[in-house]
CSV table of C-alpha atoms in Angstrom, one decimal:
chain,number,residue,atom,x,y,z
Z,125,MET,CA,87.4,-64.4,-84.6
Z,126,SER,CA,85.4,-61.6,-86.3
Z,127,ARG,CA,87.9,-61.3,-89.1
Z,128,TYR,CA,87.5,-65.0,-89.8
Z,129,GLY,CA,83.7,-64.7,-89.9
Z,130,ASN,CA,83.9,-61.8,-92.3
Z,131,ARG,CA,86.0,-63.9,-94.7
Z,132,ILE,CA,83.5,-66.7,-94.7
Z,133,HIS,CA,80.6,-64.3,-95.4
Z,134,LEU,CA,82.6,-62.7,-98.3
Z,135,SER,CA,83.4,-66.1,-99.8
Z,136,LEU,CA,79.7,-67.1,-99.5
Z,137,TRP,CA,78.5,-64.0,-101.3
Z,138,VAL,CA,81.2,-64.5,-104.0
Z,139,GLY,CA,80.1,-68.0,-104.6
Z,140,ILE,CA,76.4,-67.0,-104.8
Z,141,GLY,CA,77.4,-64.3,-107.3
Z,142,LEU,CA,79.3,-66.7,-109.5
Z,143,PHE,CA,76.4,-69.1,-109.4
Z,144,LEU,CA,74.0,-66.3,-110.4
Z,145,LEU,CA,76.4,-65.2,-113.1
Z,146,ALA,CA,76.7,-68.7,-114.5
Z,147,VAL,CA,72.9,-69.0,-114.5
Z,148,ALA,CA,72.6,-65.7,-116.3
Z,149,PHE,CA,75.3,-66.8,-118.8
Z,150,VAL,CA,73.4,-70.0,-119.5
Z,151,VAL,CA,70.1,-68.1,-120.0
Z,152,LEU,CA,71.8,-65.6,-122.3
Z,153,LEU,CA,73.6,-68.4,-124.2
Z,154,TYR,CA,70.3,-70.2,-124.5
Z,155,ALA,CA,68.7,-67.2,-125.9
Z,156,VAL,CA,71.5,-66.5,-128.5
Z,157,VAL,CA,72.1,-70.0,-129.7
Z,158,PRO,CA,69.7,-71.2,-132.4
Z,159,ASP,CA,67.0,-73.4,-131.3
Z,160,THR,CA,68.2,-76.7,-132.8
Z,161,PRO,CA,68.5,-80.0,-131.2
Z,162,ALA,CA,72.1,-80.4,-132.1
Z,163,SER,CA,73.1,-77.1,-130.6
Z,164,ARG,CA,70.9,-77.1,-127.6
Z,165,GLY,CA,71.8,-80.5,-126.3
Z,166,PRO,CA,75.4,-79.7,-125.3
Z,167,LEU,CA,74.2,-76.3,-124.0
Z,168,LEU,CA,71.6,-77.9,-121.7
Z,169,LEU,CA,74.2,-80.4,-120.5
Z,170,THR,CA,76.7,-77.6,-119.8
Z,171,SER,CA,74.0,-75.5,-118.0
Z,172,PHE,CA,72.9,-78.5,-115.9
Z,173,ILE,CA,76.5,-79.2,-114.9
Z,174,ALA,CA,77.1,-75.5,-114.0
Z,175,ILE,CA,73.9,-75.4,-112.0
Z,176,ILE,CA,74.8,-78.5,-110.1
Z,177,LEU,CA,78.3,-77.3,-109.4
Z,178,GLY,CA,77.1,-73.8,-108.4
Z,179,GLY,CA,74.3,-75.3,-106.2
Z,180,SER,CA,76.8,-77.7,-104.6
Z,181,LEU,CA,79.2,-74.9,-103.9
Z,182,CYS,CA,76.4,-72.8,-102.5
Z,183,LEU,CA,75.1,-75.7,-100.4
Z,184,LEU,CA,78.7,-76.3,-99.2
Z,185,PHE,CA,79.2,-72.7,-98.1
Z,186,LEU,CA,75.7,-72.7,-96.5
Z,187,LEU,CA,76.5,-75.8,-94.5
Z,188,ARG,CA,79.9,-74.4,-93.5
Z,189,TRP,CA,78.2,-71.2,-92.3
Z,190,LEU,CA,75.6,-73.1,-90.3
Z,191,LEU,CA,78.2,-75.4,-88.7
Z,192,ARG,CA,80.6,-72.6,-87.8
Z,193,PRO,CA,79.6,-72.3,-84.1
Z,194,TYR,CA,80.0,-76.0,-83.6
Z,195,ARG,CA,83.4,-76.0,-85.2
Z,196,GLN,CA,84.4,-73.2,-82.8
Z,197,LEU,CA,83.3,-75.2,-79.8
Z,198,VAL,CA,85.1,-78.3,-81.0
Z,199,GLY,CA,88.2,-76.1,-81.7
Z,200,GLU,CA,88.1,-74.7,-78.2
Z,201,ALA,CA,87.7,-78.1,-76.7
Z,202,GLU,CA,90.7,-79.4,-78.7
Z,203,ARG,CA,92.8,-76.5,-77.7
Z,204,ALA,CA,91.9,-77.0,-74.0
Z,205,SER,CA,92.7,-80.7,-74.3
Z,206,LEU,CA,96.0,-80.0,-76.1
Z,207,GLN,CA,96.9,-77.4,-73.5
Z,208,THR,CA,96.2,-79.9,-70.7
Z,209,GLN,CA,98.4,-82.5,-72.4
Z,210,ILE,CA,101.2,-80.0,-73.0
Z,211,GLN,CA,101.1,-78.5,-69.5
Z,212,PRO,CA,103.1,-81.2,-67.8
Z,213,SER,CA,105.7,-80.8,-70.4
Z,214,LYS,CA,106.3,-77.1,-69.7
Z,215,ASP,CA,109.6,-75.9,-68.5
Z,216,GLU,CA,110.1,-77.3,-64.9
Z,217,ALA,CA,112.2,-74.3,-63.9
Z,218,GLU,CA,109.4,-71.9,-64.8
Z,219,PHE,CA,106.9,-74.1,-63.0
Z,220,VAL,CA,109.0,-74.2,-59.8
Z,221,LEU,CA,109.6,-70.4,-60.0
Z,222,GLU,CA,105.9,-69.7,-60.3
Z,223,THR,CA,105.1,-72.1,-57.4
Z,224,PHE,CA,107.9,-70.4,-55.3
Z,225,GLN,CA,106.6,-67.0,-56.0
Z,226,SER,CA,103.1,-68.1,-55.0
Z,227,VAL,CA,104.4,-69.5,-51.7
Z,228,VAL,CA,106.4,-66.3,-51.1
Z,229,ALA,CA,103.3,-64.2,-51.7
Z,230,GLN,CA,101.3,-66.3,-49.2
Z,231,LEU,CA,104.0,-66.1,-46.6
Z,232,ASP,CA,104.3,-62.4,-47.0
Z,233,THR,CA,100.6,-62.0,-46.5
Z,234,GLN,CA,100.7,-64.2,-43.4
Z,235,ARG,CA,103.8,-62.2,-42.2
Z,236,LYS,CA,101.9,-59.0,-42.5
Z,237,GLU,CA,98.9,-60.4,-40.6
Z,238,LEU,CA,101.3,-61.8,-37.9
Z,239,LYS,CA,103.0,-58.4,-37.6
Z,240,LYS,CA,99.7,-56.7,-37.2
Z,241,LEU,CA,98.7,-59.2,-34.5
Z,242,SER,CA,102.0,-58.8,-32.8
Z,243,GLU,CA,101.7,-55.0,-32.8
Z,244,GLN,CA,98.2,-55.3,-31.3
Z,245,ALA,CA,99.5,-57.7,-28.6
Z,246,SER,CA,102.4,-55.4,-27.9
Z,247,ALA,CA,100.1,-52.4,-27.6
Z,248,ARG,CA,97.8,-54.2,-25.2
Z,249,ALA,CA,100.9,-55.3,-23.2
Z,250,ASN,CA,102.2,-51.8,-23.0
Z,251,SER,CA,98.8,-50.5,-22.0
Z,252,ALA,CA,98.5,-53.1,-19.3
Z,253,GLU,CA,102.1,-52.3,-18.1
Z,254,ARG,CA,101.4,-48.5,-18.0
Z,255,PHE,CA,98.1,-49.2,-16.1
Z,256,SER,CA,100.0,-51.4,-13.6
Z,257,GLU,CA,102.6,-48.7,-13.2
Z,258,ARG,CA,100.0,-46.1,-12.5
Z,259,VAL,CA,98.3,-48.3,-10.0
Z,260,ILE,CA,101.5,-49.0,-8.2
Z,261,ALA,CA,102.5,-45.3,-8.2
Z,262,SER,CA,99.0,-44.3,-6.9
Z,263,VAL,CA,99.2,-46.7,-3.9
Z,264,PRO,CA,99.6,-44.4,-0.8
Z,265,SER,CA,101.4,-47.1,1.1
Z,266,GLY,CA,104.9,-48.3,0.4
Z,267,LEU,CA,104.9,-51.2,-2.0
Z,268,VAL,CA,108.0,-53.5,-2.4
Z,269,ALA,CA,108.1,-56.8,-4.3
Z,270,PHE,CA,110.9,-59.4,-4.2
Z,271,ASP,CA,111.5,-62.3,-6.6
Z,272,GLY,CA,112.2,-65.9,-5.7
Z,273,SER,CA,115.8,-65.1,-5.1
Z,274,GLY,CA,115.0,-62.3,-2.6
Z,275,LEU,CA,115.9,-59.5,-5.0
Z,276,SER,CA,113.7,-56.4,-5.2
Z,277,MET,CA,111.6,-56.1,-8.4
Z,278,VAL,CA,109.3,-53.2,-7.8
Z,279,ILE,CA,109.5,-50.2,-5.4
Z,280,ASN,CA,107.1,-47.3,-5.5
Z,281,ALA,CA,107.8,-43.7,-4.3
Z,282,PRO,CA,106.4,-44.1,-0.8
Z,283,GLY,CA,108.3,-47.3,-0.4
Z,284,ARG,CA,111.6,-45.6,-1.4
Z,285,GLN,CA,110.8,-42.9,1.2
Z,286,LEU,CA,110.1,-45.3,4.0
Z,287,LEU,CA,113.2,-47.4,3.2
Z,288,ASP,CA,115.5,-44.3,2.5
Z,289,ALA,CA,116.3,-46.0,-0.8
Z,290,ASP,CA,117.9,-44.3,-3.8
Z,291,GLY,CA,117.5,-45.0,-7.5
Z,292,SER,CA,119.7,-48.1,-7.4
Z,293,ALA,CA,117.3,-49.9,-5.0
Z,294,LEU,CA,116.0,-52.3,-7.7
Z,295,GLY,CA,117.9,-55.5,-7.9
Z,296,GLN,CA,119.2,-55.3,-4.3
Z,297,SER,CA,118.8,-58.2,-1.9
Z,298,ALA,CA,116.3,-58.0,1.0
Z,299,ASP,CA,119.1,-57.9,3.5
Z,300,SER,CA,120.8,-54.9,1.8
Z,301,LEU,CA,117.6,-53.0,1.1
Z,302,LEU,CA,116.1,-53.6,4.6
Z,303,ARG,CA,119.3,-53.1,6.6
Z,304,ASN,CA,117.7,-50.6,8.8
Z,305,ILE,CA,114.7,-52.9,9.4
Z,306,PRO,CA,116.2,-56.3,10.2
Z,307,ARG,CA,112.9,-57.7,11.5
Z,308,LEU,CA,111.3,-57.0,8.2
Z,309,ALA,CA,114.1,-58.8,6.3
Z,310,GLU,CA,113.6,-61.8,8.6
Z,311,ILE,CA,109.9,-61.8,7.7
Z,312,VAL,CA,110.6,-61.6,4.0
Z,313,HIS,CA,113.0,-64.6,4.1
Z,314,GLU,CA,110.5,-66.6,6.2
Z,315,CYS,CA,107.7,-65.8,3.7
Z,316,LEU,CA,109.9,-66.9,0.8
Z,317,GLU,CA,110.7,-70.2,2.4
Z,318,THR,CA,107.4,-71.1,3.9
Z,319,GLY,CA,104.8,-69.0,2.1
Z,320,LYS,CA,103.5,-67.7,5.4
Z,321,LEU,CA,101.2,-64.6,5.4
Z,322,PHE,CA,102.0,-61.9,7.9
Z,323,ARG,CA,99.2,-59.4,8.6
Z,324,ARG,CA,99.6,-56.0,10.2
Z,325,GLU,CA,102.9,-56.5,11.8
Z,326,GLU,CA,104.3,-53.6,13.8
Z,327,ILE,CA,108.0,-53.3,13.3
Z,328,GLU,CA,110.5,-50.9,14.9
Z,329,ALA,CA,113.0,-49.3,12.6
Z,330,ILE,CA,115.8,-46.7,12.7
Z,331,THR,CA,116.0,-43.9,10.1
Z,332,THR,CA,119.3,-42.8,8.6
Z,333,ASN,CA,119.2,-39.9,11.2
Z,334,ASN,CA,119.1,-42.5,14.0
Z,335,LEU,CA,115.5,-41.5,14.7
Z,336,PRO,CA,113.0,-44.2,15.8
Z,337,ARG,CA,110.3,-45.2,13.4
Z,338,ARG,CA,107.5,-47.7,13.5
Z,339,ILE,CA,106.2,-49.4,10.4
Z,340,GLY,CA,103.1,-51.4,9.9
Z,341,ALA,CA,103.8,-54.2,7.4
Z,342,THR,CA,101.7,-56.8,5.6
Z,343,VAL,CA,103.9,-59.4,3.9
Z,344,ALA,CA,102.3,-61.9,1.5
Z,345,PRO,CA,103.6,-64.5,-0.9
Z,346,ILE,CA,102.9,-64.1,-4.7
Z,347,ASP,CA,103.1,-66.7,-7.5
Z,348,LEU,CA,105.6,-65.5,-10.1
Z,349,SER,CA,105.0,-68.5,-12.4
Z,350,SER,CA,102.2,-71.0,-12.3
Z,351,ASP,CA,104.2,-73.6,-14.2
Z,352,SER,CA,107.5,-73.5,-12.3
Z,353,GLY,CA,105.9,-72.8,-8.9
Z,354,LYS,CA,108.3,-69.9,-8.1
Z,355,ARG,CA,107.2,-67.7,-5.2
Z,356,GLY,CA,108.0,-64.1,-4.6
Z,357,VAL,CA,107.0,-61.7,-1.8
Z,358,LEU,CA,104.9,-58.6,-1.8
Z,359,CYS,CA,105.3,-56.1,1.1
Z,360,LEU,CA,102.8,-53.3,1.9
Z,361,LEU,CA,104.4,-50.8,4.3
Z,362,THR,CA,102.9,-47.9,6.2
Z,363,ASP,CA,104.6,-45.4,8.5
Z,364,ILE,CA,102.5,-45.6,11.7
Z,365,THR,CA,105.0,-43.7,13.9
Z,366,GLU,CA,102.6,-40.8,14.4
Z,367,VAL,CA,99.6,-43.0,15.0
Z,368,THR,CA,101.5,-45.1,17.5
Z,369,GLN,CA,102.8,-42.0,19.3
Z,370,LEU,CA,99.3,-40.6,19.5
Z,371,ARG,CA,98.0,-44.0,20.8
Z,372,GLU,CA,100.7,-44.0,23.4
Z,373,GLN,CA,100.0,-40.4,24.3
Z,374,VAL,CA,96.3,-41.2,24.8
Z,375,SER,CA,97.2,-44.3,26.9
Z,376,LEU,CA,99.6,-42.3,29.0
Z,377,LYS,CA,97.1,-39.5,29.5
Z,378,ARG,CA,94.5,-42.0,30.7
Z,379,ASN,CA,96.9,-43.7,33.0
Z,380,LEU,CA,98.0,-40.4,34.5
Z,381,GLU,CA,94.5,-39.2,34.9
Z,382,SER,CA,93.6,-42.4,36.8
Z,383,LEU,CA,96.7,-42.1,38.9
Z,384,GLY,CA,96.0,-38.5,39.7
Z,385,GLU,CA,92.4,-39.2,40.7
Z,386,MET,CA,93.4,-42.1,42.9
Z,387,SER,CA,96.3,-40.4,44.6
Z,388,ALA,CA,95.0,-36.9,45.0
Z,389,GLY,CA,93.3,-37.7,48.3
Z,390,LEU,CA,96.3,-39.6,49.5
Z,391,ALA,CA,98.6,-36.7,48.7
Z,392,HIS,CA,96.3,-34.4,50.5
Z,393,GLU,CA,96.6,-36.5,53.7
Z,394,PHE,CA,100.4,-36.6,53.2
Z,395,LYS,CA,100.4,-32.8,53.1
Z,396,ASN,CA,98.5,-32.6,56.3
Z,397,THR,CA,100.8,-35.0,58.1
Z,398,ILE,CA,103.8,-33.1,56.7
Z,399,ALA,CA,102.4,-29.9,58.1
Z,400,THR,CA,102.2,-31.5,61.5
Z,401,LEU,CA,105.8,-32.8,61.3
Z,402,HIS,CA,106.9,-29.3,60.3
Z,403,GLY,CA,105.2,-27.9,63.3
Z,404,TYR,CA,106.9,-30.4,65.7
Z,405,ILE,CA,110.3,-29.8,64.2
Z,406,GLN,CA,109.9,-26.0,64.7
Z,407,LEU,CA,108.9,-26.7,68.3
Z,408,LEU,CA,112.0,-28.8,68.8
Z,409,GLN,CA,114.2,-26.0,67.4
Z,410,ASN,CA,112.9,-23.7,70.1
Z,411,LEU,CA,114.2,-26.1,72.8
Z,412,GLU,CA,117.7,-26.0,74.1
Z,413,LEU,CA,119.6,-28.6,72.2
Z,414,ASP,CA,123.3,-29.3,71.7
Z,415,GLU,CA,125.0,-29.0,68.4
Z,416,ARG,CA,124.2,-32.5,67.4
Z,417,GLY,CA,120.5,-32.0,68.2
Z,418,LYS,CA,120.4,-28.7,66.3
Z,419,LEU,CA,122.1,-30.3,63.2
Z,420,ALA,CA,119.6,-33.2,63.3
Z,421,THR,CA,116.5,-30.9,63.6
Z,422,ASP,CA,117.8,-28.7,60.8
Z,423,SER,CA,118.3,-31.7,58.5
Z,424,LEU,CA,115.0,-33.1,59.5
Z,425,LEU,CA,113.3,-29.7,58.7
Z,426,ASN,CA,115.0,-29.6,55.3
Z,427,GLU,CA,113.8,-33.1,54.5
Z,428,VAL,CA,110.3,-32.2,55.5
Z,429,ARG,CA,110.4,-29.1,53.4
Z,430,ASN,CA,111.6,-31.1,50.4
Z,431,LEU,CA,108.8,-33.7,51.0
Z,432,SER,CA,106.3,-30.9,51.2
Z,433,GLU,CA,107.4,-29.4,47.9
Z,434,MET,CA,107.2,-32.8,46.3
Z,435,VAL,CA,103.7,-33.4,47.6
Z,436,THR,CA,102.7,-29.9,46.5
Z,437,ALA,CA,104.0,-30.5,43.0
Z,438,PHE,CA,102.2,-33.8,42.9
Z,439,LEU,CA,99.0,-32.2,44.0
Z,440,ASN,CA,99.4,-29.6,41.2
Z,441,PHE,CA,99.8,-32.5,38.8
Z,442,ALA,CA,97.0,-34.7,40.2
Z,443,ARG,CA,94.4,-32.0,40.4
Z,444,PRO,CA,93.8,-30.7,36.8
Z,445,GLN,CA,92.7,-27.1,36.8
Z,446,PRO,CA,90.1,-25.8,34.3
Z,447,LEU,CA,91.7,-24.1,31.3
Z,448,GLU,CA,91.2,-20.4,30.7
Z,449,LEU,CA,91.5,-20.3,26.9
Z,450,GLU,CA,92.7,-17.2,25.1
Z,451,PRO,CA,94.8,-16.3,22.0
Z,452,VAL,CA,98.5,-16.9,22.9
Z,453,SER,CA,101.4,-15.7,20.7
Z,454,VAL,CA,104.1,-18.5,20.6
Z,455,SER,CA,106.9,-16.1,20.0
Z,456,GLU,CA,106.0,-13.9,23.0
Z,457,LEU,CA,105.5,-16.9,25.2
Z,458,ILE,CA,109.0,-18.3,24.4
Z,459,ASP,CA,110.6,-14.9,25.0
Z,460,GLU,CA,109.0,-14.6,28.4
Z,461,CYS,CA,110.2,-18.1,29.4
Z,462,GLY,CA,113.7,-17.2,28.2
Z,463,VAL,CA,113.7,-14.0,30.4
Z,464,GLU,CA,112.5,-16.0,33.4
Z,465,LEU,CA,115.2,-18.6,33.0
Z,466,GLN,CA,118.0,-16.3,32.2
Z,467,PRO,CA,119.6,-16.5,35.7
Z,468,LEU,CA,119.7,-20.3,35.4
Z,469,PHE,CA,121.4,-20.2,32.0
Z,470,GLU,CA,124.0,-17.8,33.3
Z,471,GLN,CA,124.6,-19.9,36.3
Z,472,ARG,CA,125.1,-23.1,34.3
Z,473,ARG,CA,127.0,-21.2,31.5
Z,474,VAL,CA,124.6,-22.4,28.9
Z,475,GLU,CA,123.7,-20.3,25.8
Z,476,LEU,CA,120.0,-20.0,24.9
Z,477,ILE,CA,119.4,-19.6,21.2
Z,478,ILE,CA,115.9,-18.7,20.0
Z,479,HIS,CA,115.6,-18.9,16.2
Z,480,GLU,CA,113.4,-16.2,14.9
Z,481,SER,CA,110.7,-17.0,12.3
Z,482,ASN,CA,108.5,-14.8,10.1
Z,483,ASP,CA,105.6,-17.1,10.7
Z,484,GLN,CA,103.7,-15.6,13.6
Z,485,LEU,CA,102.2,-18.7,15.3
Z,486,GLU,CA,99.2,-18.1,17.5
Z,487,ILE,CA,97.4,-20.8,19.5
Z,488,ARG,CA,94.4,-20.8,21.8
Z,489,GLY,CA,95.2,-21.9,25.3
Z,490,ASP,CA,95.8,-21.1,28.9
Z,491,GLU,CA,98.9,-18.8,28.9
Z,492,ARG,CA,99.8,-19.5,32.6
Z,493,MET,CA,99.8,-23.2,32.2
Z,494,LEU,CA,101.6,-23.2,28.9
Z,495,ARG,CA,104.3,-21.0,30.3
Z,496,GLN,CA,104.7,-23.4,33.2
Z,497,ALA,CA,105.1,-26.3,30.8
Z,498,LEU,CA,107.6,-24.5,28.6
Z,499,VAL,CA,109.6,-23.4,31.6
Z,500,ASN,CA,109.9,-27.0,32.9
Z,501,LEU,CA,111.0,-28.2,29.4
Z,502,ILE,CA,113.6,-25.4,28.9
Z,503,ARG,CA,114.9,-25.8,32.5
Z,504,ASN,CA,115.2,-29.6,31.9
Z,505,ALA,CA,117.2,-29.0,28.7
Z,506,ALA,CA,119.6,-26.7,30.5
Z,507,GLU,CA,120.1,-29.1,33.4
Z,508,ALA,CA,120.6,-32.0,31.0
Z,509,ILE,CA,124.0,-30.5,29.9
Z,510,GLY,CA,126.7,-31.8,32.2
Z,511,ASP,CA,129.5,-29.8,33.6
Z,512,GLU,CA,132.0,-31.7,31.5
Z,513,GLN,CA,130.2,-30.8,28.2
Z,514,GLN,CA,132.3,-28.5,26.0
Z,515,GLU,CA,129.4,-27.5,23.8
Z,516,ARG,CA,126.7,-25.8,25.9
Z,517,ARG,CA,123.6,-24.5,24.3
Z,518,VAL,CA,119.9,-24.9,24.1
Z,519,GLU,CA,118.1,-24.1,20.8
Z,520,ILE,CA,114.4,-23.3,20.4
Z,521,THR,CA,112.8,-23.2,17.0
Z,522,LYS,CA,109.2,-22.8,15.9
Z,523,SER,CA,107.5,-23.6,12.6
Z,524,ARG,CA,104.3,-24.7,11.0
Z,525,GLU,CA,103.4,-28.1,9.5
Z,526,VAL,CA,100.5,-29.8,7.7
Z,527,ALA,CA,99.6,-33.1,9.3
Z,528,GLN,CA,98.5,-36.3,7.4
Z,529,LEU,CA,94.8,-35.4,7.9
Z,530,GLY,CA,95.3,-32.0,6.4
Z,531,THR,CA,95.2,-30.0,9.7
Z,532,THR,CA,97.8,-27.3,10.4
Z,533,ARG,CA,99.8,-27.5,13.5
Z,534,GLY,CA,102.3,-25.3,15.2
Z,535,VAL,CA,105.6,-27.0,16.1
Z,536,ILE,CA,108.1,-26.0,18.9
Z,537,GLN,CA,111.4,-27.8,19.2
Z,538,ILE,CA,113.7,-27.6,22.2
Z,539,LYS,CA,117.1,-29.1,21.5
Z,540,ASP,CA,120.0,-29.4,23.9
Z,541,SER,CA,123.7,-30.3,23.5
Z,542,GLY,CA,123.8,-32.9,26.3
Z,543,LYS,CA,124.3,-36.6,26.2
Z,544,GLY,CA,120.7,-37.4,25.2
Z,545,ILE,CA,118.2,-39.7,26.8
Z,546,PRO,CA,118.9,-43.5,27.1
Z,547,ALA,CA,116.8,-45.5,24.6
Z,548,ASN,CA,115.2,-47.5,27.4
Z,549,ASP,CA,114.1,-44.3,29.2
Z,550,LEU,CA,112.4,-42.6,26.2
Z,551,HIS,CA,109.0,-44.1,27.0
Z,552,ARG,CA,109.2,-43.5,30.7
Z,553,ILE,CA,110.4,-39.9,31.1
Z,554,PHE,CA,106.8,-38.6,31.2
Z,555,ILE,CA,105.8,-40.9,34.1
Z,556,PRO,CA,105.5,-39.0,37.4
Z,557,PHE,CA,108.5,-39.3,39.8
Z,558,PHE,CA,110.7,-40.9,37.1
Z,559,THR,CA,113.9,-39.0,36.8
Z,560,THR,CA,117.5,-39.7,35.9
Z,561,LYS,CA,118.9,-36.5,37.6
Z,562,ALA,CA,120.4,-36.4,41.1
Z,563,THR,CA,118.0,-33.6,42.1
Z,564,GLY,CA,114.4,-33.1,41.4
Z,565,HIS,CA,111.2,-35.0,41.9
Z,566,GLY,CA,110.4,-36.2,38.3
Z,567,VAL,CA,107.2,-34.3,38.1
Z,568,GLY,CA,108.1,-31.4,35.7
Z,569,LEU,CA,108.0,-33.4,32.5
Z,570,ALA,CA,104.9,-35.3,33.5
Z,571,LEU,CA,103.2,-32.0,34.3
Z,572,ALA,CA,104.3,-30.5,31.0
Z,573,HIS,CA,103.0,-33.5,29.1
Z,574,ARG,CA,99.6,-33.3,30.8
Z,575,VAL,CA,99.3,-29.5,30.1
Z,576,ILE,CA,100.1,-30.0,26.4
Z,577,THR,CA,97.7,-32.9,25.9
Z,578,GLU,CA,95.0,-30.9,27.7
Z,579,HIS,CA,95.5,-28.3,24.9
Z,580,GLY,CA,95.0,-30.9,22.2
Z,581,GLY,CA,98.7,-31.1,21.4
Z,582,THR,CA,101.4,-33.7,21.6
Z,583,LEU,CA,104.8,-33.9,23.3
Z,584,GLU,CA,107.5,-36.2,22.0
Z,585,ALA,CA,111.1,-36.9,23.1
Z,586,THR,CA,113.8,-38.1,20.7
Z,587,ASN,CA,117.6,-38.1,20.5
Z,588,SER,CA,119.4,-36.0,17.9
Z,589,SER,CA,121.9,-37.7,15.5
Z,590,ASP,CA,124.7,-35.3,16.6
Z,591,GLY,CA,123.9,-35.8,20.4
Z,592,GLY,CA,121.5,-34.3,22.8
Z,593,ALA,CA,117.8,-34.6,23.2
Z,594,ILE,CA,114.9,-33.0,21.2
Z,595,PHE,CA,111.5,-32.3,22.8
Z,596,THR,CA,108.9,-31.6,20.1
Z,597,LEU,CA,105.6,-29.8,21.0
Z,598,LYS,CA,102.8,-29.8,18.4
Z,599,PHE,CA,99.7,-27.6,18.9
Z,600,PRO,CA,96.6,-27.1,16.7
Z,601,VAL,CA,96.6,-23.5,15.3
């Protein structure tokens, strides 16, 4: 456009120059030609024509220069109109290609935005999933979730420990996973079918070592999908074996204390009566009796003596004596009990094994009463081994453990190789006068239980998986 403008300006200046040159030529010619009418007439006519032509040319160039912007506007308008008219007639393939490329560009932009949103949603989902996993792992109770088909979906570490489950527990059915807790499996199926909520159920279970365990369970239905209405089951499990045993120990202690207070006076009266009978029998023995009379008085005297021993033992149990507390070494106490019972073990051909430990346990208690309780327990273990038993031994171990509340306790275990205790009798062996032996009064275990509980400890009886009974004593250290 600038080049075109320069040409117009050049042409205009050339025209003006020619016009001025023509005027100068006319003036010069007018000055040279003689001043005669015949000669000046054509000259004037020629000059007039030249001036008109030059002025017209200059006027034309001037008008063209003035109208140049308007011509440019008109030209641009014509070209725009022409381009608009020609546009529909462009190559259709090129038009379709340009349109397709534009659509592809828009789709690519939207794809990038969608990918970005998907990554954000995935990150939020992963974060929520990790948070849920941390929450489930942090739950101190056992957590087990089942889907609508009764297959396990989630099991945390405490749940695996309670159920004795391995790494392949996920995906197992409730019957398979809860095979050691059939009652819990029944509750899970009932919750799946009816949606019933079970709160704080106490369920008895058996571990893989055939040891009894009590589990507190809360079983609740969960909605897996709000649209389909599918229902799952969530189980919260807690091992309440120790709590239940402590509760039973406290209840038993209270019952025994009430029984002792109530019967102490009655036993004292029995003892006085027995002493009187003992005196009359001795008086009869001094009389002249035949063989049958002597045999009867001897038998009667033996029975009275047995009855007197039983009443004395019951009085010792019924009348708690104040404790004389002092530091007591557990190792020395067990060794002394072993020395005292050595004749009994030799008589019954039973081997006494005391496992040594580097941990020197020391408790604060009444050494005399603790020795009496241990002697009763060790004697009971030796007498529990029948004459027909091939394996004849009693093992005593001592250790240290940290309880659930963070307290440290000393543990003494007395294990025999007998037949064990019948399951129905496990909760009754510490009741006074309950015994399964042909001899004895059934007071020794009850007395040992009372002594240990008075020292703030616990006494538990279980059966070993390989046979025999295990008495476990736990003391605060």
